Amino acid sequence: MINNDGQSDLIRLKDLAPEALTAAVAGLGEPSYRARQIIKWVYQKRVDSFDEMTTMSKVLRGKLSQKFAINKMARREMLVAKKEDAVKFAFELIGSSEWVECVLLYDGKRRTACLSSQLGCALGCVFCATGKMGFIRNLSQEEILGQLIGINDYLALRKDKPVTNIVFMGMGEALSNFERLRTSLEIIMHEDAFNIGGRRITISTAGVVPSIERLIAENLNVGLAISLNAVSDRQRSELMPVNKTYPIATLVAAAKKYYQKTGRRVTFEYICIAGRTDTIEAAGELERLLGGFPCKINLIPLNQCGDCPLEKSSERQLLMFADELHCRGFSATIRKSRGEDISGACGQLAGGVRQGESL
Ligand code: SF4
């Protein structure tokens, strides 16, 4: 069914949260278990037509197809890292010439999907290729979940298990697209859909404090990673303009509240930049800020992107900095950078073709 604007009148099924889907199915006179059946077909079996839903009568399938569209995003491009520990995907957005990027990371038995929540990003962190694109728009629930479906299709073709862990660390600030993030999480955690528990989901934020408060209030039971990256407001505001609105002290206070209310240790992501954030003085400042707070510090070697003038710390300096933090009582790990050669590492997703490169 096409309306006067050339758009389909059908409801995009993957834009519906479980409750909304149940209500829509009830509107067709069907019991609530039908919604669970549909969720299973769409997210676990990843079908893209009602005809394939053979546990339902032909009449019902006909009724459903008159009301809903099951859109599936086509894979536009895929790049496998040389070490085969990361795969970057670009999926085409439905009814648009744009696409979204996401990454699959292999780590032992884990299959982690690093998902995007926005096209571009408004926060403009200087070390981030996505930030350089500016903000284009929020992704819909269909577009967030479509990335996960596409990655699971890829894994299934290789007779591998589906995604086990999720991190929202792709394109965009996930907490700035809160409503769609929240409903996507409902589906991700749903036992008839992806069935991935909050223990295996991490939301990363550049530090949008009111949204951290909302995350606490909504009690979503997910892990929180805060991109800290600097120890003084002057330094952090240079790297991450969001710090001018939510300075370090406010951010650390929100992190402490998150821990108190959820009992979950917050991870501080900390990009090591040569001579700036990897010094003994910086370690001392970190102790002043976070000493005694049960948290994790994840040291990330800066990934070079575009014309970013910053230099990454040497391997030696990174190890020395990690040692310094251990001596000061922190749990600090150096994150293995995966996918750097496919621009799939932290801060490197930027819709290559949109920027005039090929993927
Ligand atoms: S690091 Fe995250 S918040 Fe900062 S510009 Fe990039 S995508 Fe946005």
GROMACS .gro file of C-alpha atoms in nm, residues 22-348:
model
  327
   22THR     CA    1   0.116  -0.687   2.127
   23ALA     CA    2  -0.136  -0.402   2.119
   24ALA     CA    3  -0.128  -0.386   1.738
   25VAL     CA    4  -0.180  -0.763   1.711
   26ALA     CA    5  -0.465  -0.741   1.964
   27GLY     CA    6  -0.618  -0.477   1.739
   28LEU     CA    7  -0.648  -0.752   1.475
   29GLY     CA    8  -0.840  -0.965   1.725
   30GLU     CA    9  -0.544  -1.196   1.793
   31PRO     CA   10  -0.423  -1.321   2.133
   32SER     CA   11  -0.098  -1.186   2.283
   33TYR     CA   12   0.101  -1.504   2.219
   34ARG     CA   13   0.084  -1.420   1.848
   35ALA     CA   14   0.307  -1.118   1.913
   36ARG     CA   15   0.565  -1.348   2.073
   37GLN     CA   16   0.548  -1.580   1.773
   38ILE     CA   17   0.605  -1.287   1.539
   39ILE     CA   18   0.899  -1.163   1.747
   40LYS     CA   19   1.057  -1.507   1.724
   41TRP     CA   20   1.016  -1.527   1.348
   42VAL     CA   21   1.144  -1.177   1.285
   43TYR     CA   22   1.439  -1.155   1.526
   44GLN     CA   23   1.547  -1.515   1.589
   45LYS     CA   24   1.469  -1.673   1.254
   46ARG     CA   25   1.525  -1.341   1.077
   47VAL     CA   26   1.257  -1.395   0.809
   48ASP     CA   27   1.158  -1.105   0.591
   49SER     CA   28   0.807  -1.207   0.490
   50PHE     CA   29   0.493  -1.326   0.666
   51ASP     CA   30   0.470  -1.616   0.417
   52GLU     CA   31   0.757  -1.781   0.600
   53MET     CA   32   0.577  -1.776   0.936
   54THR     CA   33   0.444  -2.126   0.900
   55THR     CA   34   0.323  -2.155   1.259
   56MET     CA   35   0.037  -1.922   1.168
   57SER     CA   36  -0.259  -1.976   0.937
   58LYS     CA   37  -0.252  -1.841   0.584
   59VAL     CA   38  -0.546  -1.615   0.668
   60LEU     CA   39  -0.364  -1.459   0.962
   61ARG     CA   40  -0.046  -1.416   0.760
   62GLY     CA   41  -0.253  -1.235   0.498
   63LYS     CA   42  -0.402  -1.006   0.764
   64LEU     CA   43  -0.059  -0.929   0.908
   65SER     CA   44   0.090  -0.848   0.570
   66GLN     CA   45  -0.192  -0.598   0.510
   67LYS     CA   46  -0.089  -0.412   0.825
   68PHE     CA   47   0.287  -0.449   0.876
   69ALA     CA   48   0.605  -0.434   0.670
   70ILE     CA   49   0.903  -0.648   0.767
   71ASN     CA   50   1.191  -0.449   0.625
   72LYS     CA   51   1.537  -0.598   0.608
   73MET     CA   52   1.842  -0.380   0.550
   74ALA     CA   53   2.062  -0.502   0.268
   75ARG     CA   54   2.433  -0.535   0.324
   76ARG     CA   55   2.607  -0.272   0.118
   77GLU     CA   56   2.965  -0.354   0.206
   78MET     CA   57   3.170  -0.567   0.439
   79LEU     CA   58   3.538  -0.560   0.533
   80VAL     CA   59   3.720  -0.831   0.729
   81ALA     CA   60   4.025  -0.728   0.935
   82LYS     CA   61   4.355  -0.895   0.841
   83LYS     CA   62   4.363  -1.076   1.174
   84GLU     CA   63   4.002  -1.184   1.119
   85ASP     CA   64   3.911  -1.057   1.465
   86ALA     CA   65   3.678  -0.784   1.340
   87VAL     CA   66   3.436  -0.735   1.052
   88LYS     CA   67   3.296  -0.397   0.958
   89PHE     CA   68   2.955  -0.381   0.789
   90ALA     CA   69   2.764  -0.111   0.609
   91PHE     CA   70   2.389  -0.170   0.587
   92GLU     CA   71   2.156   0.027   0.358
   93LEU     CA   72   1.879   0.214   0.534
   94ILE     CA   73   1.526   0.144   0.409
   95GLY     CA   74   1.382   0.414   0.184
   96SER     CA   75   1.703   0.618   0.198
   97SER     CA   76   2.030   0.646   0.010
   98GLU     CA   77   2.219   0.642   0.340
   99TRP     CA   78   2.371   0.355   0.526
  100VAL     CA   79   2.488   0.273   0.874
  101GLU     CA   80   2.809   0.109   0.987
  102CYS     CA   81   2.863  -0.139   1.267
  103VAL     CA   82   3.130  -0.387   1.367
  104LEU     CA   83   3.145  -0.751   1.475
  105LEU     CA   84   3.430  -0.827   1.715
  106TYR     CA   85   3.559  -1.176   1.790
  107ASP     CA   86   3.708  -1.241   2.132
  108GLY     CA   87   3.734  -1.609   2.227
  109LYS     CA   88   3.380  -1.738   2.263
  110ARG     CA   89   3.233  -1.389   2.250
  111ARG     CA   90   3.074  -1.241   1.943
  112THR     CA   91   3.030  -0.876   2.020
  113ALA     CA   92   2.825  -0.641   1.804
  114CYS     CA   93   2.934  -0.280   1.823
  115LEU     CA   94   2.618  -0.098   1.713
  116SER     CA   95   2.546   0.254   1.594
  117SER     CA   96   2.263   0.463   1.733
  118GLN     CA   97   2.280   0.774   1.516
  119LEU     CA   98   2.393   0.880   1.171
  120GLY     CA   99   2.681   1.111   1.247
  121CYS     CA  100   2.704   1.272   1.589
  122ALA     CA  101   2.648   1.620   1.727
  123LEU     CA  102   2.910   1.599   2.002
  124GLY     CA  103   3.217   1.657   1.786
  125CYS     CA  104   3.491   1.481   1.987
  126VAL     CA  105   3.812   1.576   1.808
  127PHE     CA  106   3.954   1.225   1.794
  128CYS     CA  107   3.641   1.076   1.635
  129ALA     CA  108   3.566   1.032   1.264
  130THR     CA  109   3.190   1.012   1.331
  131GLY     CA  110   3.204   1.344   1.515
  132LYS     CA  111   3.359   1.503   1.205
  133MET     CA  112   3.048   1.412   1.002
  134GLY     CA  113   2.826   1.629   1.220
  135PHE     CA  114   2.480   1.512   1.321
  136ILE     CA  115   2.257   1.375   1.046
  137ARG     CA  116   1.976   1.204   1.240
  138ASN     CA  117   1.882   0.951   1.503
  139LEU     CA  118   1.845   0.592   1.388
  140SER     CA  119   1.507   0.425   1.428
  141GLN     CA  120   1.454   0.105   1.626
  142GLU     CA  121   1.431  -0.081   1.294
  143GLU     CA  122   1.768   0.061   1.192
  144ILE     CA  123   1.935  -0.021   1.524
  145LEU     CA  124   1.803  -0.377   1.532
  146GLY     CA  125   1.864  -0.420   1.159
  147GLN     CA  126   2.238  -0.402   1.227
  148LEU     CA  127   2.213  -0.688   1.473
  149ILE     CA  128   1.999  -0.895   1.237
  150GLY     CA  129   2.251  -0.839   0.957
  151ILE     CA  130   2.542  -0.944   1.177
  152ASN     CA  131   2.355  -1.258   1.290
  153ASP     CA  132   2.280  -1.341   0.925
  154TYR     CA  133   2.654  -1.320   0.857
  155LEU     CA  134   2.738  -1.543   1.156
  156ALA     CA  135   2.467  -1.797   1.063
  157LEU     CA  136   2.605  -1.828   0.712
  158ARG     CA  137   2.936  -1.925   0.871
  159LYS     CA  138   2.758  -2.173   1.098
  160ASP     CA  139   2.874  -1.964   1.390
  161LYS     CA  140   2.669  -1.878   1.698
  162PRO     CA  141   2.474  -1.551   1.708
  163VAL     CA  142   2.595  -1.234   1.875
  164THR     CA  143   2.655  -1.287   2.249
  165ASN     CA  144   2.740  -0.931   2.361
  166ILE     CA  145   2.638  -0.582   2.259
  167VAL     CA  146   2.818  -0.254   2.294
  168PHE     CA  147   2.668   0.074   2.180
  169MET     CA  148   2.997   0.227   2.077
  170GLY     CA  149   2.943   0.268   1.703
  171MET     CA  150   2.831   0.586   1.533
  172GLY     CA  151   2.658   0.837   1.756
  173GLU     CA  152   2.588   0.912   2.120
  174ALA     CA  153   2.343   0.637   2.217
  175LEU     CA  154   2.204   0.825   2.517
  176SER     CA  155   2.104   1.114   2.290
  177ASN     CA  156   1.868   0.875   2.108
  178PHE     CA  157   1.728   0.750   2.435
  179GLU     CA  158   1.376   0.642   2.344
  180ARG     CA  159   1.483   0.429   2.049
  181LEU     CA  160   1.774   0.291   2.247
  182ARG     CA  161   1.536   0.191   2.525
  183THR     CA  162   1.286   0.012   2.300
  184SER     CA  163   1.569  -0.154   2.104
  185LEU     CA  164   1.705  -0.285   2.434
  186GLU     CA  165   1.364  -0.431   2.516
  187ILE     CA  166   1.385  -0.639   2.198
  188ILE     CA  167   1.752  -0.721   2.243
  189MET     CA  168   1.679  -0.859   2.591
  190HIS     CA  169   1.348  -1.027   2.496
  191GLU     CA  170   1.371  -1.404   2.536
  192ASP     CA  171   1.188  -1.463   2.207
  193ALA     CA  172   1.414  -1.221   2.020
  194PHE     CA  173   1.789  -1.191   2.086
  195ASN     CA  174   1.773  -1.293   2.452
  196ILE     CA  175   2.088  -1.101   2.546
  197GLY     CA  176   2.084  -1.002   2.914
  198GLY     CA  177   2.183  -0.666   3.056
  199ARG     CA  178   2.505  -0.817   3.192
  200ARG     CA  179   2.620  -0.858   2.834
  201ILE     CA  180   2.519  -0.513   2.713
  202THR     CA  181   2.720  -0.193   2.754
  203ILE     CA  182   2.610   0.157   2.667
  204SER     CA  183   2.888   0.402   2.602
  205THR     CA  184   2.842   0.773   2.655
  206ALA     CA  185   3.055   1.081   2.605
  207GLY     CA  186   2.896   1.212   2.924
  208VAL     CA  187   2.542   1.335   2.868
  209VAL     CA  188   2.463   1.356   3.239
  210PRO     CA  189   2.079   1.395   3.228
  211SER     CA  190   2.059   1.080   3.014
  212ILE     CA  191   2.275   0.889   3.265
  213GLU     CA  192   2.020   0.998   3.527
  214ARG     CA  193   1.744   0.869   3.303
  215LEU     CA  194   1.927   0.540   3.256
  216ILE     CA  195   1.934   0.506   3.634
  217ALA     CA  196   1.564   0.593   3.665
  218GLU     CA  197   1.462   0.345   3.395
  219ASN     CA  198   1.657   0.067   3.569
  220LEU     CA  199   1.758  -0.098   3.244
  221ASN     CA  200   2.029  -0.305   3.412
  222VAL     CA  201   2.294  -0.248   3.146
  223GLY     CA  202   2.663  -0.172   3.180
  224LEU     CA  203   2.774   0.189   3.150
  225ALA     CA  204   3.098   0.300   2.990
  226ILE     CA  205   3.194   0.666   3.014
  227SER     CA  206   3.436   0.810   2.764
  228LEU     CA  207   3.654   1.015   3.001
  229ASN     CA  208   3.980   1.062   2.810
  230ALA     CA  209   4.122   1.348   3.013
  231VAL     CA  210   4.172   1.453   3.373
  232SER     CA  211   4.122   1.828   3.366
  233ASP     CA  212   3.822   2.023   3.238
  234ARG     CA  213   4.050   2.235   3.019
  235GLN     CA  214   4.201   1.930   2.852
  236ARG     CA  215   3.871   1.741   2.827
  237SER     CA  216   3.681   2.037   2.682
  238GLU     CA  217   3.945   2.061   2.410
  239LEU     CA  218   3.897   1.695   2.321
  240MET     CA  219   3.526   1.663   2.393
  241PRO     CA  220   3.317   1.981   2.369
  242VAL     CA  221   3.034   1.813   2.566
  243ASN     CA  222   3.254   1.867   2.871
  244LYS     CA  223   3.170   2.239   2.860
  245THR     CA  224   2.809   2.147   2.941
  246TYR     CA  225   2.878   1.854   3.175
  247PRO     CA  226   3.221   1.898   3.332
  248ILE     CA  227   3.423   1.618   3.488
  249ALA     CA  228   3.304   1.663   3.847
  250THR     CA  229   2.936   1.641   3.741
  251LEU     CA  230   3.012   1.340   3.527
  252VAL     CA  231   3.201   1.152   3.797
  253ALA     CA  232   2.917   1.228   4.042
  254ALA     CA  233   2.669   1.075   3.793
  255ALA     CA  234   2.894   0.769   3.755
  256LYS     CA  235   2.905   0.723   4.132
  257LYS     CA  236   2.528   0.748   4.149
  258TYR     CA  237   2.501   0.487   3.873
  259TYR     CA  238   2.713   0.249   4.078
  260GLN     CA  239   2.519   0.317   4.399
  261LYS     CA  240   2.181   0.261   4.237
  262THR     CA  241   2.265  -0.033   4.009
  263GLY     CA  242   2.557  -0.201   4.185
  264ARG     CA  243   2.734  -0.217   3.851
  265ARG     CA  244   3.088  -0.096   3.818
  266VAL     CA  245   3.122   0.182   3.566
  267THR     CA  246   3.395   0.156   3.304
  268PHE     CA  247   3.588   0.470   3.221
  269GLU     CA  248   3.717   0.464   2.866
  270TYR     CA  249   4.041   0.654   2.850
  271ILE     CA  250   4.211   0.726   2.519
  272CYS     CA  251   4.587   0.744   2.557
  273ILE     CA  252   4.730   1.038   2.367
  274ALA     CA  253   5.107   1.080   2.364
  275GLY     CA  254   5.230   1.340   2.610
  276ARG     CA  255   4.879   1.454   2.700
  277THR     CA  256   4.678   1.186   2.873
  278ASP     CA  257   4.943   0.920   2.935
  279THR     CA  258   5.173   1.099   3.183
  280ILE     CA  259   5.252   1.037   3.552
  281GLU     CA  260   5.072   1.364   3.631
  282ALA     CA  261   4.762   1.239   3.450
  283ALA     CA  262   4.774   0.917   3.656
  284GLY     CA  263   4.789   1.127   3.974
  285GLU     CA  264   4.490   1.332   3.861
  286LEU     CA  265   4.296   1.016   3.784
  287GLU     CA  266   4.366   0.899   4.138
  288ARG     CA  267   4.238   1.231   4.270
  289LEU     CA  268   3.921   1.197   4.063
  290LEU     CA  269   3.845   0.829   4.094
  291GLY     CA  270   4.056   0.694   4.382
  292GLY     CA  271   3.851   0.465   4.608
  293PHE     CA  272   3.565   0.440   4.355
  294PRO     CA  273   3.508   0.079   4.244
  295CYS     CA  274   3.536   0.126   3.870
  296LYS     CA  275   3.728  -0.009   3.574
  297ILE     CA  276   3.960   0.192   3.353
  298ASN     CA  277   3.988   0.082   2.995
  299LEU     CA  278   4.296   0.227   2.826
  300ILE     CA  279   4.249   0.269   2.454
  301PRO     CA  280   4.534   0.348   2.220
  302LEU     CA  281   4.423   0.642   2.005
  303ASN     CA  282   4.316   0.528   1.661
  304GLN     CA  283   4.436   0.766   1.396
  305CYS     CA  284   4.155   0.906   1.183
  306GLY     CA  285   4.154   1.163   0.904
  307ASP     CA  286   4.356   1.475   0.979
  308CYS     CA  287   4.343   1.439   1.359
  309PRO     CA  288   4.669   1.599   1.482
  310LEU     CA  289   4.692   1.389   1.801
  311GLU     CA  290   4.944   1.110   1.836
  312LYS     CA  291   4.887   0.779   2.001
  313SER     CA  292   5.097   0.672   2.300
  314SER     CA  293   5.383   0.433   2.229
  315GLU     CA  294   5.337   0.072   2.337
  316ARG     CA  295   5.596   0.128   2.611
  317GLN     CA  296   5.428   0.440   2.746
  318LEU     CA  297   5.092   0.268   2.744
  319LEU     CA  298   5.230  -0.019   2.954
  320MET     CA  299   5.401   0.225   3.192
  321PHE     CA  300   5.080   0.423   3.230
  322ALA     CA  301   4.880   0.105   3.301
  323ASP     CA  302   5.142   0.002   3.561
  324GLU     CA  303   5.119   0.343   3.723
  325LEU     CA  304   4.742   0.305   3.753
  326HIS     CA  305   4.777  -0.046   3.900
  327CYS     CA  306   5.019   0.092   4.160
  328ARG     CA  307   4.755   0.349   4.251
  329GLY     CA  308   4.500   0.071   4.310
  330PHE     CA  309   4.303   0.087   3.986
  331SER     CA  310   4.172  -0.201   3.778
  332ALA     CA  311   4.308  -0.085   3.444
  333THR     CA  312   4.328  -0.285   3.122
  334ILE     CA  313   4.464  -0.198   2.784
  335ARG     CA  314   4.199  -0.261   2.523
  336LYS     CA  315   4.321  -0.460   2.227
  337SER     CA  316   4.250  -0.251   1.924
  338ARG     CA  317   4.065  -0.459   1.671
  339GLY     CA  318   3.972  -0.361   1.320
  340GLU     CA  319   4.210  -0.068   1.288
  341ASP     CA  320   4.304  -0.172   0.934
  342ILE     CA  321   3.937  -0.165   0.829
  343SER     CA  322   3.861   0.166   1.006
  344GLY     CA  323   3.638  -0.031   1.236
  345ALA     CA  324   3.810   0.055   1.561
  346CYS     CA  325   3.693   0.299   1.823
  347GLY     CA  326   3.618   0.643   1.678
  348GLN     CA  327   3.672   0.535   1.319
   0.00000   0.00000   0.00000
